[in-house]
Amino acid sequence: MIKKVLVANRGEIAVRIIRSCREMDISTVAVYSDADRSALHVLYADEAWHIGPSPSTESYLNIENIIRTAHLSGADAIHPGYGFLSENPDFSARCREEGIIFIGPSPNAISMMGDKITARTTMTEAGVPVVPGTKDKIESEEEALKLIGEIGLPVMIKASAGGGGKGMRLVTSDKDVTTALRGARSEAGTAFGDDSIFIEKYIEAPHHIEFQILADSHGNVIHLFERECSVQRRHQKIIEETPSPILTPERRLQMGEAAIAAAKAVDYQGAGTIEFIVDQDLNYYFLEMNTRLQVEHPITERVVGVDLVKEQIHIANGKPLQLRQEDLKQQGHAIECRVYAEDPDNNFMPAPGKVTHIDIPYGVGVRVDGSIYEGFEIPLYYDPLIAKLIVWGKDRMEALERSRRALQEFKITGVKNNLRFLERILHAKDFVGGNYTTHFVEENKEFLVNEFSCDNHCEDIVIITAFMEYLRKIHKASPKEMTALKNNWKDYSRVRSVFKL
Ligand code: ADP
Ligand code: ADP
Ligand code: MG
């Protein structure tokens, strides 16, 4: 039985894992880089060990330092979190060699799913629909053009080792093939050290819908339903919700079964996610499997009523799953908003810096998983995710209204962040309506980014915009006053009450 876990990660996910360990009476070991000396996970764990300089290649990705630290601290297991080493088969293998339990799947399952070309072949054999496209890696431009002729434009040129939205190019015309191929190849080479490329059909106006699965070492595999993750920027998720507003019960059942088949095909053990891309007619295609805990896992925890980290630990201990498929159901609705230290007005550029003040929302149905505190200096070396707001409601409308309320209460000063951007998403007509695709952010850019610009999304915005103009022109409001007003802006009802309209 696992008694002491080293968490090979940082930020909110490290804190979140430590919390579940504590509830299970398992000791925790944090590891940290130079930049993270006073990070929350370091303060929160039972003990903390320095593992190297700030760049992640020398610290959080340094396998040997982490293994050595596990031995020195007497940890019997390692939880990799997400990102960093979580999907590195060599790391999972090294842990095994060293007699340390890796809380995650086998090196073989990670390799088979980590390579998208191999995964596509495996899934096809298992009867899981994949996006139409090439079976092998592309060697030349001539070959690419020939295959594109067969698949039909538009297509996505993708890196087999891809992740985090990198190494992907959309091609809509033959003349762009050369540039796209080179671009994807070089980005993949730099980011993943593997420039294998394949081509798949571009699904128009799609939804990204993924299924959470759990698999134990006794052959039991269950799914914990879906997460709708179509609100994305740069192919990366910003807001996720469950249940998906577009799935029918029949489709949910089919996709859940496909997800289980996918996991079984690689003898999967642990928690994992099968990502599907879904078109307007609810046809679904396997996109990839993430062989780890996912950033957005808490919405599943809330709606299904499980602690996924505890499940991971039970599985790693060799215990059979206690949950049965037939007992699981989705209760109510949950929405996660990812809070990033980034500038939505400047192409979502990361904006590290010192947090001077923070107001965290509380109240019914609200959970915040975060890693910042007042005075904390957000390092520039890592992913700019700083907190996640997870809100539950009895139905979608309540979850939405409660999320808006919680975001109104959420304040972070000192660093640029996307809190107000998130708030506007929750007011956008397409989001409220529930039928939004992965193009949502791009299509709603004007409304989401320019604080007071307007179109026909919401008549309140039109009135607020007009009112701001009135203040600026007639009352000659100073830029400072205008900023103060903008920062206080919540929704039209607030403006109306403040200005007694
Ligand atoms: P999720 O579906 O959980 O949001 P993402 O693909 O967005 O997963 O990745 C989660 C985290 O891991 C992010 O911090 C992302 O930047 C990082 N990440 C994912 N894949 C890779 C990769 N291949 N190389 C480096 N970082 C990655
Ligand atoms: P990553 O490993 O970087 O997460 P994915 O294959 O999961 O890459 O794709 C990330 C996102 O890119 C998807 O959620 C979707 O928005 C978009 N995407 C990927 N493949 C396609 C496709 N064939 N058609 C349309 N959109 C796609
Ligand atoms: Mg993905």
Coordinates of C-alpha atoms and ligand atoms in Angstrom, one line a residue:
M1 CA 0.0 0.0 0.0
I2 CA 1.2 3.4 -0.9
K3 CA 2.4 5.4 2.1
K4 CA 4.3 8.3 0.7
V5 CA 3.7 10.0 -2.6
L6 CA 6.2 12.3 -4.4
V7 CA 4.2 14.7 -6.6
A8 CA 6.3 15.4 -9.7
N9 CA 4.6 18.6 -10.6
R10 CA 3.8 22.1 -9.5
G11 CA 1.0 24.7 -9.4
E12 CA -2.7 23.9 -8.8
I13 CA -2.5 20.2 -9.8
A14 CA 0.3 19.5 -7.3
V15 CA -1.8 21.1 -4.5
R16 CA -4.9 19.2 -5.6
I17 CA -3.1 15.9 -5.5
I18 CA -1.6 16.6 -2.1
R19 CA -5.1 17.3 -0.7
S20 CA -6.4 13.9 -1.7
C21 CA -3.3 12.2 -0.3
R22 CA -3.8 13.9 3.0
E23 CA -7.4 12.7 3.2
M24 CA -6.1 9.2 2.6
D25 CA -3.4 9.6 5.3
I26 CA -0.6 9.4 2.7
S27 CA 2.5 11.5 3.3
T28 CA 3.4 13.9 0.5
V29 CA 6.7 15.1 -1.0
A30 CA 6.8 18.2 -3.1
V31 CA 9.6 19.0 -5.5
Y32 CA 10.4 22.5 -6.7
S33 CA 12.7 24.5 -8.9
D34 CA 14.5 27.8 -8.1
A35 CA 11.6 29.9 -9.2
D36 CA 9.1 27.9 -7.1
R37 CA 10.9 28.2 -3.7
S38 CA 7.8 29.8 -2.2
A39 CA 5.2 28.2 -4.3
L40 CA 2.0 26.9 -2.7
H41 CA 2.6 23.2 -3.3
V42 CA 5.9 23.6 -1.5
L43 CA 4.3 25.2 1.5
Y44 CA 1.4 22.7 1.4
A45 CA 3.2 19.3 1.2
D46 CA 4.6 17.4 4.3
E47 CA 8.1 17.9 2.9
A48 CA 9.7 19.7 -0.1
W49 CA 12.8 19.0 -2.0
H50 CA 14.7 21.2 -4.4
I51 CA 15.3 19.5 -7.7
G52 CA 17.0 22.1 -9.9
P53 CA 17.1 25.4 -11.7
S54 CA 14.0 27.2 -13.0
P55 CA 13.8 25.9 -16.6
S56 CA 11.6 22.9 -16.5
T57 CA 14.0 20.8 -18.6
E58 CA 16.4 21.1 -15.6
S59 CA 13.8 20.5 -12.9
Y60 CA 10.3 19.2 -13.5
L61 CA 11.4 17.3 -16.5
N62 CA 14.7 16.0 -15.0
I63 CA 13.9 12.3 -14.6
E64 CA 17.1 11.4 -12.7
N65 CA 16.8 14.1 -10.2
I66 CA 13.2 13.2 -9.5
I67 CA 13.9 9.5 -9.1
R68 CA 16.8 10.3 -6.8
T69 CA 14.6 12.6 -4.7
A70 CA 12.0 9.8 -4.4
H71 CA 14.6 7.5 -3.0
L72 CA 16.1 10.0 -0.7
S73 CA 12.7 11.0 0.7
G74 CA 11.5 7.4 1.0
A75 CA 8.5 8.0 -1.3
D76 CA 7.1 4.7 -2.6
A77 CA 5.0 6.2 -5.4
I78 CA 5.1 9.1 -7.8
H79 CA 2.1 11.0 -9.1
P80 CA 3.0 12.9 -12.3
G81 CA 0.0 15.3 -12.5
Y82 CA -0.6 16.6 -16.0
G83 CA 1.9 18.0 -18.5
F84 CA 5.6 17.6 -17.7
L85 CA 6.5 13.9 -17.3
S86 CA 2.9 12.6 -17.1
E87 CA 2.9 11.2 -20.6
N88 CA 6.5 10.2 -20.9
P89 CA 6.8 6.4 -21.3
D90 CA 10.5 6.5 -20.2
F91 CA 9.6 8.1 -16.9
S92 CA 6.9 5.5 -16.2
A93 CA 9.5 2.8 -17.1
R94 CA 12.2 4.3 -14.9
C95 CA 9.9 4.3 -11.9
R96 CA 9.1 0.6 -12.5
E97 CA 12.8 -0.2 -12.8
E98 CA 13.5 1.6 -9.5
G99 CA 10.7 -0.2 -7.6
I100 CA 8.7 3.1 -7.4
I101 CA 4.9 2.9 -8.1
F102 CA 4.0 5.2 -11.0
I103 CA 0.5 6.5 -10.5
G104 CA -0.5 6.1 -14.1
P105 CA -0.5 3.7 -17.0
S106 CA 2.2 1.3 -18.2
P107 CA 5.0 2.6 -20.5
N108 CA 3.5 0.6 -23.3
A109 CA 0.0 2.1 -23.0
I110 CA 1.5 5.6 -22.9
S111 CA 3.7 4.9 -26.0
M112 CA 0.8 3.4 -28.0
M113 CA -1.5 6.4 -27.2
G114 CA 1.3 9.1 -27.2
D115 CA 2.0 8.5 -30.9
K116 CA -1.1 9.6 -32.7
I117 CA -0.4 7.5 -35.8
T118 CA -0.1 4.3 -33.8
A119 CA -3.2 5.2 -31.8
R120 CA -5.2 5.7 -34.9
T121 CA -4.3 2.3 -36.2
T122 CA -5.0 0.7 -32.8
M123 CA -8.4 2.4 -32.6
T124 CA -9.4 1.4 -36.1
E125 CA -8.6 -2.2 -35.2
A126 CA -10.6 -1.9 -32.0
G127 CA -13.6 -0.7 -34.0
V128 CA -13.5 2.9 -32.7
P129 CA -14.1 5.5 -35.4
V130 CA -11.1 7.7 -36.2
V131 CA -11.0 11.0 -38.2
P132 CA -10.6 10.0 -41.9
G133 CA -7.0 10.4 -42.9
T134 CA -3.6 8.9 -43.5
K135 CA -2.5 5.6 -41.9
D136 CA 1.3 6.2 -42.0
K137 CA 3.5 9.2 -41.6
I138 CA 4.0 11.5 -44.5
E139 CA 7.4 11.4 -46.1
S140 CA 7.2 13.9 -49.0
E141 CA 5.2 16.8 -50.3
E142 CA 4.1 14.8 -53.4
E143 CA 2.8 12.1 -51.1
A144 CA 0.9 14.7 -49.1
L145 CA -0.7 16.2 -52.2
K146 CA -1.7 12.8 -53.4
L147 CA -3.3 11.9 -50.1
I148 CA -5.0 15.3 -49.7
G149 CA -6.5 14.6 -53.2
E150 CA -8.0 11.4 -51.7
I151 CA -9.2 12.8 -48.4
G152 CA -10.4 16.1 -49.8
L153 CA -9.8 19.7 -48.6
P154 CA -9.8 21.1 -45.9
V155 CA -7.4 19.0 -43.9
M156 CA -5.4 19.2 -40.7
I157 CA -1.7 18.5 -40.9
K158 CA -0.8 17.2 -37.5
A159 CA 2.3 16.1 -35.5
S160 CA 2.1 12.4 -34.4
A161 CA 3.7 13.3 -31.1
G162 CA 1.6 16.5 -30.8
G163 CA 0.1 17.9 -27.6
G164 CA -1.0 21.2 -26.0
G165 CA -2.3 22.3 -29.4
K166 CA 1.2 22.4 -31.0
G167 CA 2.3 21.1 -34.3
M168 CA -1.0 21.5 -36.1
R169 CA -1.9 23.3 -39.3
L170 CA -5.1 23.8 -41.1
V171 CA -4.9 23.5 -44.9
T172 CA -7.7 24.9 -47.1
S173 CA -6.0 25.1 -50.4
D174 CA -3.4 23.0 -52.3
K175 CA -1.0 26.0 -52.5
D176 CA -0.7 26.1 -48.7
V177 CA 0.4 22.5 -48.4
T178 CA 4.2 23.1 -48.6
T179 CA 4.2 25.9 -46.0
A180 CA 1.9 24.0 -43.6
L181 CA 3.9 20.8 -43.9
R182 CA 7.1 22.6 -43.1
G183 CA 5.6 24.6 -40.3
A184 CA 4.0 21.6 -38.6
R185 CA 7.1 19.5 -39.1
S186 CA 9.5 22.1 -37.6
E187 CA 7.2 23.0 -34.7
A188 CA 6.9 19.3 -33.9
G189 CA 10.6 18.7 -34.1
T190 CA 11.3 21.5 -31.7
A191 CA 8.5 20.8 -29.3
F192 CA 8.5 17.0 -29.2
G193 CA 11.8 15.9 -30.7
D194 CA 9.9 13.9 -33.3
D195 CA 8.8 15.5 -36.6
S196 CA 6.5 12.7 -37.9
I197 CA 3.5 14.2 -39.5
F198 CA 0.1 12.8 -40.6
I199 CA -3.0 14.2 -42.3
E200 CA -6.6 14.0 -41.3
K201 CA -9.8 15.5 -42.6
Y202 CA -10.7 18.8 -41.1
I203 CA -14.0 18.5 -39.4
E204 CA -16.0 21.7 -40.0
A205 CA -17.6 23.5 -37.0
P206 CA -16.9 20.6 -34.6
H207 CA -17.3 20.0 -30.9
H208 CA -14.6 18.6 -28.7
I209 CA -16.2 16.1 -26.5
E210 CA -14.1 13.8 -24.3
F211 CA -14.9 10.8 -22.0
Q212 CA -13.3 10.2 -18.7
I213 CA -12.4 6.5 -18.1
L214 CA -11.1 4.5 -15.1
A215 CA -9.5 1.1 -15.6
D216 CA -8.2 -1.1 -12.8
S217 CA -5.6 -3.9 -12.9
H218 CA -8.3 -6.6 -12.9
G219 CA -9.7 -5.8 -16.3
N220 CA -12.6 -3.6 -15.2
V221 CA -13.1 -0.4 -17.3
I222 CA -15.8 2.2 -16.7
H223 CA -16.5 5.6 -18.2
L224 CA -17.6 8.6 -16.1
F225 CA -19.4 10.4 -19.0
E226 CA -18.3 13.3 -21.0
R227 CA -16.9 16.8 -20.9
E228 CA -17.7 19.4 -23.5
C229 CA -14.5 21.3 -24.2
S230 CA -15.2 23.3 -27.3
V231 CA -14.4 26.7 -25.8
Q232 CA -10.8 26.9 -27.0
R233 CA -8.1 29.4 -28.0
R234 CA -5.2 28.2 -30.0
H235 CA -6.6 24.7 -29.8
Q236 CA -6.4 24.9 -26.0
K237 CA -9.4 24.7 -23.7
I238 CA -10.6 27.6 -21.6
I239 CA -14.0 26.6 -20.3
E240 CA -15.4 23.0 -20.0
E241 CA -18.8 21.8 -19.0
T242 CA -20.6 18.5 -18.3
P243 CA -23.0 17.2 -19.4
S244 CA -22.4 18.4 -23.0
P245 CA -25.4 20.5 -24.0
I246 CA -25.6 18.7 -27.4
L247 CA -25.3 15.0 -26.7
T248 CA -28.4 12.8 -26.8
P249 CA -28.7 9.9 -24.3
E250 CA -28.2 7.4 -27.2
R251 CA -25.0 9.1 -28.5
R252 CA -23.7 9.4 -24.9
L253 CA -24.1 5.7 -24.5
Q254 CA -22.4 4.8 -27.8
M255 CA -19.5 7.2 -27.2
G256 CA -19.0 5.9 -23.6
E257 CA -18.8 2.3 -25.0
A258 CA -16.3 3.5 -27.7
A259 CA -14.2 5.1 -24.9
I260 CA -14.2 1.8 -23.0
A261 CA -13.2 -0.1 -26.1
A262 CA -10.4 2.3 -26.7
A263 CA -9.0 1.9 -23.2
K264 CA -9.3 -1.9 -23.4
A265 CA -7.4 -2.0 -26.7
V266 CA -4.2 -0.8 -25.0
D267 CA -4.7 -2.7 -21.7
Y268 CA -5.1 0.6 -20.0
Q269 CA -4.8 1.0 -16.3
G270 CA -5.5 4.2 -14.3
A271 CA -7.5 7.3 -15.2
G272 CA -7.5 8.5 -18.8
T273 CA -9.4 10.5 -21.3
I274 CA -10.6 9.6 -24.7
E275 CA -11.0 12.8 -26.8
F276 CA -13.5 12.8 -29.7
I277 CA -14.2 15.4 -32.3
V278 CA -18.0 15.5 -33.1
D279 CA -19.5 17.1 -36.2
Q280 CA -22.8 18.9 -36.6
D281 CA -24.7 15.6 -37.1
L282 CA -23.2 14.1 -34.0
N283 CA -20.9 11.8 -35.9
Y284 CA -17.9 11.2 -33.6
Y285 CA -14.3 10.4 -34.3
F286 CA -11.4 9.5 -32.0
L287 CA -9.0 12.3 -31.7
E288 CA -6.5 11.1 -29.1
M289 CA -6.2 9.6 -25.7
N290 CA -4.6 11.6 -22.8
T291 CA -3.0 9.0 -20.6
R292 CA -3.2 11.0 -17.4
L293 CA -5.4 13.2 -15.2
Q294 CA -6.8 16.0 -17.2
V295 CA -6.9 19.7 -16.2
E296 CA -10.7 19.7 -16.4
H297 CA -11.2 16.5 -14.3
P298 CA -13.0 18.4 -11.4
I299 CA -16.2 18.9 -13.4
T300 CA -16.5 15.1 -13.7
E301 CA -15.7 14.7 -10.0
R302 CA -18.6 17.1 -9.1
V303 CA -21.2 15.7 -11.4
V304 CA -20.4 12.0 -10.9
G305 CA -19.4 12.3 -7.2
V306 CA -15.9 10.8 -7.2
D307 CA -12.4 11.9 -6.3
L308 CA -10.4 10.9 -9.3
V309 CA -7.0 11.2 -7.6
K310 CA -8.2 8.8 -4.9
E311 CA -9.4 6.4 -7.6
Q312 CA -5.9 6.6 -9.3
I313 CA -4.2 5.7 -6.0
H314 CA -6.6 2.8 -5.4
I315 CA -5.9 1.5 -8.9
A316 CA -2.1 1.9 -8.4
N317 CA -2.5 -0.1 -5.1
G318 CA -3.9 -2.9 -7.2
K319 CA -7.4 -2.6 -5.8
P320 CA -10.4 -3.5 -8.0
L321 CA -12.8 -0.5 -8.9
Q322 CA -15.6 -0.1 -6.4
L323 CA -17.6 1.9 -8.8
R324 CA -20.0 0.1 -11.2
Q325 CA -21.0 1.5 -14.5
E326 CA -24.7 0.9 -13.9
D327 CA -24.6 2.9 -10.6
L328 CA -23.0 6.0 -12.2
K329 CA -25.1 9.0 -13.2
Q330 CA -24.6 12.6 -14.0
Q331 CA -26.1 14.7 -11.3
G332 CA -26.8 18.3 -12.2
H333 CA -24.3 20.4 -14.2
A334 CA -20.7 21.6 -13.7
I335 CA -18.7 24.3 -15.5
E336 CA -15.0 24.9 -15.2
C337 CA -13.3 28.2 -16.0
R338 CA -9.6 28.2 -16.4
V339 CA -8.0 31.3 -14.9
Y340 CA -4.8 32.3 -16.7
A341 CA -2.2 34.9 -16.0
E342 CA -2.4 36.1 -19.6
D343 CA -3.6 39.1 -21.6
P344 CA -6.7 38.5 -23.7
D345 CA -6.2 41.9 -25.3
N346 CA -2.8 40.9 -26.5
N347 CA -3.3 37.6 -28.2
F348 CA -3.4 35.8 -24.8
M349 CA 0.2 36.4 -24.2
P350 CA 1.3 35.0 -20.8
A351 CA 1.6 37.8 -18.2
P352 CA 3.7 36.7 -15.3
G353 CA 4.2 39.0 -12.3
K354 CA 3.5 39.5 -8.6
V355 CA 0.0 39.0 -7.3
T356 CA -0.8 42.0 -5.1
H357 CA -4.4 41.1 -4.1
I358 CA -6.8 38.2 -4.6
D359 CA -10.4 37.7 -3.7
I360 CA -11.5 34.1 -4.1
P361 CA -15.1 33.3 -4.5
Y362 CA -16.9 31.1 -2.0
G363 CA -20.5 30.0 -1.5
V364 CA -22.9 27.3 -2.6
G365 CA -21.6 25.1 -5.3
V366 CA -18.2 26.8 -5.8
R367 CA -14.8 25.1 -5.8
V368 CA -11.5 26.8 -6.5
D369 CA -8.4 24.9 -7.2
G370 CA -5.5 27.3 -7.3
S371 CA -1.9 27.9 -6.7
I372 CA -1.5 31.6 -6.0
Y373 CA -1.7 33.8 -2.9
E374 CA -1.1 37.5 -2.2
G375 CA 2.6 38.3 -2.7
F376 CA 3.2 35.2 -4.8
E377 CA 5.4 35.9 -7.9
I378 CA 4.0 34.0 -10.8
P379 CA 7.1 32.6 -12.6
L380 CA 7.5 33.1 -16.3
Y381 CA 8.9 29.6 -16.9
Y382 CA 5.7 27.6 -16.8
D383 CA 2.2 27.3 -18.0
P384 CA 0.2 30.5 -17.0
L385 CA -2.7 28.5 -15.5
I386 CA -3.1 29.9 -12.0
A387 CA -6.6 28.8 -10.8
K388 CA -9.6 26.9 -11.9
L389 CA -13.1 27.8 -10.9
I390 CA -15.4 24.8 -10.8
V391 CA -19.1 25.5 -10.2
W392 CA -22.0 23.1 -9.8
G393 CA -25.7 23.8 -10.3
K394 CA -28.8 21.6 -10.4
D395 CA -29.1 22.3 -14.1
R396 CA -27.1 24.2 -16.8
M397 CA -28.9 27.5 -16.1
E398 CA -28.1 27.4 -12.4
A399 CA -24.5 26.4 -13.1
L400 CA -24.2 29.3 -15.5
E401 CA -25.7 31.9 -13.2
R402 CA -23.6 30.7 -10.3
S403 CA -20.5 30.8 -12.4
R404 CA -21.2 34.4 -13.4
R405 CA -21.8 35.3 -9.7
A406 CA -18.5 33.6 -8.7
L407 CA -16.5 35.3 -11.4
Q408 CA -17.9 38.7 -10.3
E409 CA -16.5 37.9 -6.8
F410 CA -13.2 36.7 -8.2
K411 CA -10.5 39.4 -8.3
I412 CA -6.8 39.2 -8.9
T413 CA -4.7 42.3 -9.0
G414 CA -1.0 42.7 -9.9
V415 CA -1.0 40.5 -12.9
K416 CA -3.0 40.6 -16.1
N417 CA -5.5 37.8 -16.2
N418 CA -8.5 36.5 -18.1
L419 CA -11.2 36.8 -15.4
R420 CA -13.2 39.4 -17.2
F421 CA -12.8 37.6 -20.5
L422 CA -14.2 34.4 -18.9
E423 CA -17.1 36.5 -17.5
R424 CA -17.9 37.7 -21.0
I425 CA -17.9 34.2 -22.4
L426 CA -20.6 33.3 -19.9
H427 CA -22.7 36.2 -21.3
A428 CA -22.2 35.4 -25.0
K429 CA -25.3 34.4 -26.7
D430 CA -23.8 31.3 -28.3
F431 CA -22.4 30.0 -25.1
V432 CA -25.7 30.7 -23.2
G433 CA -27.6 28.9 -26.0
G434 CA -25.3 25.8 -25.6
N435 CA -24.6 25.1 -29.2
Y436 CA -21.1 26.4 -29.6
T437 CA -18.3 24.9 -31.6
T438 CA -14.5 25.0 -31.4
H439 CA -14.7 28.2 -33.4
F440 CA -16.6 30.0 -30.6
V441 CA -13.8 32.3 -29.4
E442 CA -12.7 33.2 -32.9
E443 CA -16.3 34.0 -34.0
N444 CA -17.0 36.0 -30.9
K445 CA -13.7 37.8 -30.6
E446 CA -15.1 41.3 -30.9
F447 CA -17.6 40.7 -28.2
L448 CA -15.2 38.8 -25.9
V449 CA -12.0 40.9 -26.2
N450 CA -12.9 44.5 -26.7
E451 CA -14.4 45.4 -23.4
F452 CA -17.2 47.7 -24.7
S453 CA -17.4 46.9 -28.4
C454 CA -20.7 45.5 -29.5
D455 CA -22.6 43.6 -32.1
N456 CA -26.0 42.1 -31.9
H457 CA -25.0 39.6 -29.2
C458 CA -26.5 41.3 -26.3
E459 CA -28.4 44.5 -26.2
D460 CA -27.1 45.4 -22.8
I461 CA -23.7 45.7 -24.3
V462 CA -25.0 48.2 -26.8
I463 CA -26.4 50.3 -24.0
I464 CA -23.3 50.1 -21.9
T465 CA -21.1 51.1 -24.9
A466 CA -23.3 54.0 -25.6
F467 CA -23.2 55.0 -22.0
M468 CA -19.4 54.8 -21.9
E469 CA -19.3 57.1 -25.0
Y470 CA -21.6 59.5 -23.3
L471 CA -19.4 59.7 -20.2
R472 CA -16.3 60.1 -22.3
K473 CA -17.6 62.8 -24.6
I474 CA -20.2 64.7 -22.6
H475 CA -18.8 64.4 -19.1
K476 CA -15.2 64.4 -20.3
A477 CA -14.5 61.5 -17.9
S478 CA -10.7 61.0 -17.5
P479 CA -9.0 57.8 -18.6
K480 CA -8.6 57.0 -14.9
E481 CA -12.3 57.3 -14.3
M482 CA -13.1 55.3 -17.3
T483 CA -10.7 52.5 -16.2
A484 CA -12.3 52.5 -12.7
L485 CA -15.7 52.2 -14.3
K486 CA -14.5 49.4 -16.6
N487 CA -13.1 47.5 -13.7
N488 CA -16.3 47.8 -11.8
W489 CA -18.4 46.8 -14.8
K490 CA -20.2 43.5 -14.0
D491 CA -23.4 43.4 -16.0
Y492 CA -26.0 45.7 -17.2
S493 CA -28.1 45.5 -14.0
R494 CA -25.2 46.7 -12.0
V495 CA -24.6 49.6 -14.4
R496 CA -28.2 50.4 -14.3
S497 CA -28.3 50.5 -10.6
V498 CA -25.1 52.6 -10.3
F499 CA -26.3 55.2 -12.8
K500 CA -30.0 55.0 -11.8
L501 CA -31.0 54.3 -15.4
Ligands
ADP1 P1 -6.0 19.1 -21.0 O1 -6.8 18.4 -22.0 O2 -5.8 18.4 -19.7 O3 -6.3 20.5 -21.0 P2 -3.7 19.9 -22.5 O4 -3.4 19.2 -23.8 O5 -4.2 21.3 -22.6 O6 -4.6 18.9 -21.7 O7 -2.4 19.8 -21.6 C1 -2.3 19.9 -20.2 C2 -1.0 20.5 -19.8 O8 0.1 19.8 -20.4 C3 -0.9 22.0 -20.3 O9 -0.1 22.6 -19.3 C4 -0.1 21.8 -21.6 O10 0.6 23.0 -21.8 C5 0.8 20.6 -21.2 N1 1.1 19.7 -22.4 C6 0.3 18.9 -23.0 N2 0.9 18.1 -23.9 C7 2.2 18.6 -23.9 C8 3.4 18.2 -24.6 N3 3.4 17.3 -25.5 N4 4.5 18.9 -24.3 C9 4.5 19.8 -23.4 N5 3.5 20.2 -22.7 C10 2.3 19.6 -22.9
ADP2 P1 -3.5 18.0 -28.8 O1 -2.8 16.8 -28.7 O2 -2.6 19.2 -29.1 O3 -4.5 18.3 -27.7 P2 -5.8 17.3 -30.5 O4 -5.7 16.3 -31.6 O5 -6.4 16.8 -29.2 O6 -4.4 17.9 -30.2 O7 -6.6 18.5 -31.0 C1 -6.7 19.7 -30.3 C2 -7.8 20.6 -30.9 O8 -7.6 20.9 -32.2 C3 -9.2 19.9 -30.9 O9 -9.8 20.0 -29.7 C4 -9.9 20.7 -32.0 O10 -10.3 21.9 -31.6 C5 -8.8 20.9 -33.0 N1 -8.7 19.8 -34.0 C6 -7.9 18.7 -34.0 N2 -8.1 17.9 -35.0 C7 -9.1 18.4 -35.7 C8 -9.8 18.1 -37.0 N3 -9.4 17.0 -37.6 N4 -10.8 18.8 -37.4 C9 -11.1 20.0 -36.7 N5 -10.5 20.4 -35.6 C10 -9.5 19.6 -35.1
MG3 MG -6.0 17.0 -27.2

